[in-house]
mmCIF file of C-alpha atoms in Angstrom:
data_model
loop_
_atom_site.group_PDB
_atom_site.id
_atom_site.type_symbol
_atom_site.label_atom_id
_atom_site.label_comp_id
_atom_site.label_asym_id
_atom_site.label_seq_id
_atom_site.Cartn_x
_atom_site.Cartn_y
_atom_site.Cartn_z
ATOM 1 C CA ASN A 172 5.826 11.264 -14.066
ATOM 2 C CA ALA A 173 4.864 8.296 -16.257
ATOM 3 C CA GLY A 174 6.504 5.542 -14.132
ATOM 4 C CA VAL A 175 7.282 2.481 -16.264
ATOM 5 C CA THR A 176 6.173 2.495 -19.892
ATOM 6 C CA GLN A 177 6.192 -0.425 -22.318
ATOM 7 C CA THR A 178 5.697 -0.630 -26.056
ATOM 8 C CA PRO A 179 3.949 -2.164 -27.841
ATOM 9 C CA LYS A 180 0.847 -3.117 -25.845
ATOM 10 C CA PHE A 181 -0.097 -5.945 -28.197
ATOM 11 C CA GLN A 182 1.839 -7.878 -30.827
ATOM 12 C CA VAL A 183 1.192 -10.886 -33.032
ATOM 13 C CA LEU A 184 4.177 -12.639 -34.612
ATOM 14 C CA LYS A 185 4.667 -15.619 -36.834
ATOM 15 C CA THR A 186 7.051 -18.370 -35.786
ATOM 16 C CA GLY A 187 10.613 -17.364 -36.609
ATOM 17 C CA GLN A 188 10.005 -13.615 -36.676
ATOM 18 C CA SER A 189 11.969 -11.295 -34.427
ATOM 19 C CA MET A 190 10.938 -8.306 -32.374
ATOM 20 C CA THR A 191 12.086 -6.014 -29.594
ATOM 21 C CA LEU A 192 9.995 -5.017 -26.592
ATOM 22 C CA GLN A 193 10.810 -1.584 -25.270
ATOM 23 C CA CYS A 194 10.725 -0.449 -21.657
ATOM 24 C CA ALA A 195 11.557 2.893 -20.059
ATOM 25 C CA GLN A 196 11.339 4.259 -16.516
ATOM 26 C CA ASP A 197 11.569 7.836 -15.299
ATOM 27 C CA MET A 198 12.155 7.175 -11.589
ATOM 28 C CA ASN A 199 15.967 7.102 -11.735
ATOM 29 C CA HIS A 200 15.987 3.457 -10.610
ATOM 30 C CA ASN A 201 19.123 1.378 -10.868
ATOM 31 C CA SER A 202 17.448 -2.025 -11.251
ATOM 32 C CA MET A 203 15.218 -3.139 -14.086
ATOM 33 C CA TYR A 204 13.567 -6.483 -14.807
ATOM 34 C CA TRP A 205 11.775 -8.447 -17.498
ATOM 35 C CA TYR A 206 9.153 -11.027 -16.493
ATOM 36 C CA ARG A 207 6.756 -13.235 -18.366
ATOM 37 C CA GLN A 208 3.370 -14.283 -17.053
ATOM 38 C CA ASP A 209 1.504 -17.189 -18.591
ATOM 39 C CA PRO A 210 -2.266 -17.645 -18.110
ATOM 40 C CA GLY A 211 -3.142 -18.587 -14.556
ATOM 41 C CA MET A 212 0.495 -18.597 -13.530
ATOM 42 C CA GLY A 213 2.790 -16.394 -11.560
ATOM 43 C CA LEU A 214 5.714 -14.315 -12.722
ATOM 44 C CA ARG A 215 8.890 -15.812 -14.107
ATOM 45 C CA LEU A 216 12.021 -13.697 -14.303
ATOM 46 C CA ILE A 217 13.661 -13.633 -17.733
ATOM 47 C CA TYR A 218 16.520 -11.162 -17.235
ATOM 48 C CA TYR A 219 17.374 -8.353 -14.897
ATOM 49 C CA SER A 220 19.823 -5.474 -14.799
ATOM 50 C CA ALA A 221 21.229 -4.226 -11.511
ATOM 51 C CA SER A 222 22.733 -1.108 -13.063
ATOM 52 C CA GLU A 223 23.456 0.535 -16.379
ATOM 53 C CA GLY A 224 25.774 -1.680 -18.394
ATOM 54 C CA THR A 225 25.073 -4.931 -16.521
ATOM 55 C CA THR A 226 22.590 -7.709 -17.215
ATOM 56 C CA ASP A 227 22.012 -11.106 -15.620
ATOM 57 C CA LYS A 228 19.960 -14.170 -16.489
ATOM 58 C CA GLY A 229 16.864 -15.033 -14.545
ATOM 59 C CA GLU A 230 14.917 -18.296 -14.396
ATOM 60 C CA VAL A 231 13.892 -18.523 -18.076
ATOM 61 C CA PRO A 232 16.427 -16.663 -20.294
ATOM 62 C CA ASN A 233 16.543 -19.081 -23.254
ATOM 63 C CA GLY A 234 15.326 -17.526 -26.494
ATOM 64 C CA TYR A 235 15.709 -13.959 -25.256
ATOM 65 C CA ASN A 236 18.347 -11.243 -25.230
ATOM 66 C CA VAL A 237 18.355 -7.922 -23.424
ATOM 67 C CA SER A 238 20.050 -4.555 -23.654
ATOM 68 C CA ARG A 239 20.354 -1.959 -20.917
ATOM 69 C CA LEU A 240 20.726 0.983 -23.246
ATOM 70 C CA ASN A 241 21.079 3.570 -20.489
ATOM 71 C CA LYS A 242 19.733 4.043 -16.993
ATOM 72 C CA ARG A 243 16.195 4.644 -18.264
ATOM 73 C CA GLU A 244 15.783 1.969 -20.921
ATOM 74 C CA PHE A 245 15.861 -1.831 -20.878
ATOM 75 C CA SER A 246 14.811 -3.734 -24.003
ATOM 76 C CA LEU A 247 13.959 -7.394 -24.533
ATOM 77 C CA ARG A 248 14.580 -9.067 -27.890
ATOM 78 C CA LEU A 249 13.150 -12.261 -29.307
ATOM 79 C CA GLU A 250 15.455 -13.297 -32.139
ATOM 80 C CA SER A 251 13.323 -16.145 -33.506
ATOM 81 C CA ALA A 252 9.906 -16.270 -31.911
ATOM 82 C CA ALA A 253 8.327 -19.607 -30.986
ATOM 83 C CA PRO A 254 4.732 -20.417 -29.952
ATOM 84 C CA SER A 255 6.046 -21.241 -26.457
ATOM 85 C CA GLN A 256 6.885 -17.546 -26.096
ATOM 86 C CA THR A 257 3.225 -16.555 -26.278
ATOM 87 C CA SER A 258 2.756 -14.726 -23.002
ATOM 88 C CA VAL A 259 2.296 -11.380 -21.298
ATOM 89 C CA TYR A 260 5.598 -9.607 -20.738
ATOM 90 C CA PHE A 261 6.104 -7.165 -17.890
ATOM 91 C CA CYS A 262 8.934 -4.758 -17.349
ATOM 92 C CA ALA A 263 9.622 -3.455 -13.857
ATOM 93 C CA SER A 264 12.094 -1.231 -12.047
ATOM 94 C CA SER A 265 13.146 -0.668 -8.445
ATOM 95 C CA GLY A 266 15.444 1.479 -6.372
ATOM 96 C CA TYR A 267 17.297 0.738 -3.160
ATOM 97 C CA LEU A 268 15.770 0.778 0.320
ATOM 98 C CA GLY A 269 17.858 3.430 2.054
ATOM 99 C CA SER A 270 21.404 2.189 2.637
ATOM 100 C CA SER A 271 20.351 -1.447 3.173
ATOM 101 C CA GLY A 272 21.513 -2.636 -0.226
ATOM 102 C CA ARG A 273 18.152 -4.358 -0.648
ATOM 103 C CA GLU A 274 15.638 -3.437 -3.314
ATOM 104 C CA ASP A 275 12.600 -1.385 -2.453
ATOM 105 C CA THR A 276 9.205 -1.423 -4.170
ATOM 106 C CA GLN A 277 9.075 -2.700 -7.743
ATOM 107 C CA TYR A 278 7.070 -0.628 -10.199
ATOM 108 C CA PHE A 279 5.538 -2.470 -13.117
ATOM 109 C CA GLY A 280 4.609 -1.430 -16.613
ATOM 110 C CA PRO A 281 1.196 -2.251 -18.115
ATOM 111 C CA GLY A 282 2.511 -5.262 -20.034
ATOM 112 C CA THR A 283 2.895 -6.413 -23.641
ATOM 113 C CA ARG A 284 0.557 -9.163 -24.782
ATOM 114 C CA LEU A 285 2.454 -11.265 -27.319
ATOM 115 C CA THR A 286 0.999 -14.035 -29.447
ATOM 116 C CA VAL A 287 3.236 -16.213 -31.604
ATOM 117 C CA LEU A 288 1.429 -18.183 -34.282
ATOM 118 C CA GLY B 243 17.721 -20.529 -1.089
ATOM 119 C CA ASP B 244 15.143 -17.943 -0.170
ATOM 120 C CA SER B 245 11.532 -18.670 -1.078
ATOM 121 C CA VAL B 246 7.933 -17.544 -0.641
ATOM 122 C CA THR B 247 4.935 -19.852 -0.238
ATOM 123 C CA GLN B 248 1.385 -18.642 -0.680
ATOM 124 C CA MET B 249 -1.898 -20.413 -0.144
ATOM 125 C CA GLU B 250 -3.416 -21.929 -3.261
ATOM 126 C CA GLY B 251 -6.362 -20.211 -4.836
ATOM 127 C CA PRO B 252 -8.834 -19.377 -5.990
ATOM 128 C CA VAL B 253 -10.404 -17.911 -2.891
ATOM 129 C CA THR B 254 -14.100 -17.089 -3.297
ATOM 130 C CA LEU B 255 -15.833 -14.896 -0.709
ATOM 131 C CA SER B 256 -19.078 -13.018 -0.367
ATOM 132 C CA GLU B 257 -18.960 -9.239 -0.091
ATOM 133 C CA GLU B 258 -18.209 -8.017 3.465
ATOM 134 C CA ALA B 259 -16.555 -11.323 4.432
ATOM 135 C CA PHE B 260 -13.218 -11.452 6.281
ATOM 136 C CA LEU B 261 -10.180 -12.216 4.129
ATOM 137 C CA THR B 262 -6.949 -13.976 5.027
ATOM 138 C CA ILE B 263 -4.349 -14.977 2.444
ATOM 139 C CA ASN B 264 -1.462 -16.862 3.989
ATOM 140 C CA CYS B 265 2.159 -16.183 3.078
ATOM 141 C CA THR B 266 5.202 -17.792 4.658
ATOM 142 C CA TYR B 267 8.804 -17.342 3.693
ATOM 143 C CA THR B 268 12.241 -18.858 4.012
ATOM 144 C CA ALA B 269 15.132 -16.428 4.118
ATOM 145 C CA THR B 270 18.392 -15.686 5.827
ATOM 146 C CA GLY B 271 18.638 -12.451 7.705
ATOM 147 C CA TYR B 272 15.831 -9.912 7.629
ATOM 148 C CA PRO B 273 14.307 -9.506 4.177
ATOM 149 C CA SER B 274 11.763 -6.853 3.263
ATOM 150 C CA LEU B 275 8.275 -8.255 2.657
ATOM 151 C CA PHE B 276 5.663 -7.040 0.183
ATOM 152 C CA TRP B 277 2.144 -7.672 -1.006
ATOM 153 C CA TYR B 278 1.359 -6.771 -4.608
ATOM 154 C CA VAL B 279 -2.038 -6.791 -6.303
ATOM 155 C CA GLN B 280 -2.804 -7.397 -9.966
ATOM 156 C CA TYR B 281 -6.192 -6.341 -11.338
ATOM 157 C CA PRO B 282 -7.402 -7.935 -14.579
ATOM 158 C CA GLY B 283 -5.447 -6.761 -17.607
ATOM 159 C CA GLU B 284 -2.968 -4.704 -15.585
ATOM 160 C CA GLY B 285 0.546 -4.952 -14.186
ATOM 161 C CA LEU B 286 1.300 -5.580 -10.544
ATOM 162 C CA GLN B 287 1.176 -2.706 -8.103
ATOM 163 C CA LEU B 288 2.316 -2.416 -4.517
ATOM 164 C CA LEU B 289 -0.411 -2.955 -1.940
ATOM 165 C CA LEU B 290 1.671 -2.743 1.236
ATOM 166 C CA LYS B 291 5.099 -3.555 2.611
ATOM 167 C CA ALA B 292 7.069 -4.087 5.833
ATOM 168 C CA THR B 293 10.818 -3.733 6.092
ATOM 169 C CA LYS B 294 11.580 -5.070 9.570
ATOM 170 C CA ALA B 295 10.243 -7.560 12.077
ATOM 171 C CA ASP B 296 6.958 -6.618 13.839
ATOM 172 C CA ASP B 297 6.228 -3.867 11.297
ATOM 173 C CA LYS B 298 2.640 -3.702 10.101
ATOM 174 C CA GLY B 299 1.953 -2.608 6.546
ATOM 175 C CA SER B 300 -1.488 -1.276 5.714
ATOM 176 C CA ASN B 301 -3.317 0.210 2.743
ATOM 177 C CA LYS B 302 -6.921 0.388 1.485
ATOM 178 C CA GLY B 303 -8.147 -1.608 4.512
ATOM 179 C CA PHE B 304 -5.619 -4.408 3.979
ATOM 180 C CA GLU B 305 -3.063 -5.237 6.660
ATOM 181 C CA ALA B 306 -0.118 -7.591 7.091
ATOM 182 C CA THR B 307 2.335 -7.974 9.977
ATOM 183 C CA TYR B 308 5.957 -9.095 9.571
ATOM 184 C CA ARG B 309 6.267 -12.055 11.979
ATOM 185 C CA LYS B 310 9.853 -13.197 12.265
ATOM 186 C CA GLU B 311 9.067 -15.952 14.794
ATOM 187 C CA THR B 312 6.622 -17.669 12.425
ATOM 188 C CA THR B 313 8.265 -16.411 9.184
ATOM 189 C CA SER B 314 4.891 -15.190 7.982
ATOM 190 C CA PHE B 315 3.310 -12.126 6.373
ATOM 191 C CA HIS B 316 -0.393 -12.984 6.093
ATOM 192 C CA LEU B 317 -2.675 -10.536 4.287
ATOM 193 C CA GLU B 318 -5.974 -9.637 5.994
ATOM 194 C CA LYS B 319 -8.958 -7.428 5.326
ATOM 195 C CA GLY B 320 -11.967 -7.127 7.572
ATOM 196 C CA SER B 321 -14.628 -6.622 4.914
ATOM 197 C CA VAL B 322 -13.924 -7.336 1.256
ATOM 198 C CA GLN B 323 -15.655 -5.651 -1.676
ATOM 199 C CA VAL B 324 -16.313 -6.837 -5.215
ATOM 200 C CA SER B 325 -13.637 -4.380 -6.357
ATOM 201 C CA ASP B 326 -11.020 -6.344 -4.369
ATOM 202 C CA SER B 327 -11.289 -9.202 -6.862
ATOM 203 C CA ALA B 328 -7.735 -9.595 -8.170
ATOM 204 C CA VAL B 329 -4.611 -11.727 -7.897
ATOM 205 C CA TYR B 330 -2.444 -11.100 -4.825
ATOM 206 C CA PHE B 331 1.292 -11.803 -4.766
ATOM 207 C CA CYS B 332 3.518 -12.045 -1.715
ATOM 208 C CA ALA B 333 7.181 -11.166 -2.302
ATOM 209 C CA LEU B 334 10.460 -10.611 -0.522
ATOM 210 C CA THR B 335 13.769 -8.961 -1.237
ATOM 211 C CA PRO B 336 16.481 -11.288 0.056
ATOM 212 C CA THR B 337 19.541 -10.086 1.911
ATOM 213 C CA SER B 338 21.771 -12.414 -0.117
ATOM 214 C CA GLY B 339 21.642 -14.768 -3.074
ATOM 215 C CA THR B 340 21.277 -14.517 -6.804
ATOM 216 C CA TYR B 341 17.970 -12.758 -7.243
ATOM 217 C CA LYS B 342 16.929 -9.370 -5.962
ATOM 218 C CA TYR B 343 13.223 -10.179 -5.750
ATOM 219 C CA ILE B 344 11.357 -13.415 -5.052
ATOM 220 C CA PHE B 345 7.610 -13.642 -5.738
ATOM 221 C CA GLY B 346 5.072 -16.188 -4.583
ATOM 222 C CA THR B 347 2.853 -17.878 -7.149
ATOM 223 C CA GLY B 348 -0.124 -15.586 -6.520
ATOM 224 C CA THR B 349 -3.573 -16.164 -5.029
ATOM 225 C CA ARG B 350 -6.668 -15.300 -7.017
ATOM 226 C CA LEU B 351 -9.483 -13.699 -5.003
ATOM 227 C CA LYS B 352 -13.043 -13.531 -6.296
ATOM 228 C CA VAL B 353 -15.596 -11.556 -4.319
ATOM 229 C CA LEU B 354 -19.277 -12.146 -5.057
ATOM 230 C CA ALA B 355 -21.964 -9.497 -4.582
#
């Protein structure tokens, strides 16, 4: 049981290049999330997916696109990277708390450290 | 909308000192409340949680009690260790609204030997 896995762990891009960050979970969770964390700051939600086939914008979606490929996988794409997108990116997933309709514990991946030059 | 407010850091303590990190929230209904911990270079991981009023979550010597009357979920530990140095995040899952999870800004704890 690997939990939440992310690839790659590190990446350096030049301004204008594109890349896709991959995320997969093996806990059969419905919800998946992408966050960014800048140095000394908290988490900011980029996009989330409440179920397979649905995605919604978070606080900071500009410059990013996402795909919920299936229940396990949720990818984040930077079409034209900018230095302002230098950050650590975390993927997370969560299931429901019983029949409450609320989310239960979020499980996080180890992160992707992205530098855009 | 729903929100979480944490005390500003960093918090610097000597080993074996008592720790309190304050967390208050604004929410409609009865959200679930969580504390997550992030060690250097890692992702966040659950430390403890409480899903209804008056519940006490506990783990690894840390405790927090869901206080509906004061809308608080303060994190406490009786005797901190150097290995507790990390960033601590308070979070809630709202019962309504746009987002499924709301995190506080995090509080950095540094424990000195």
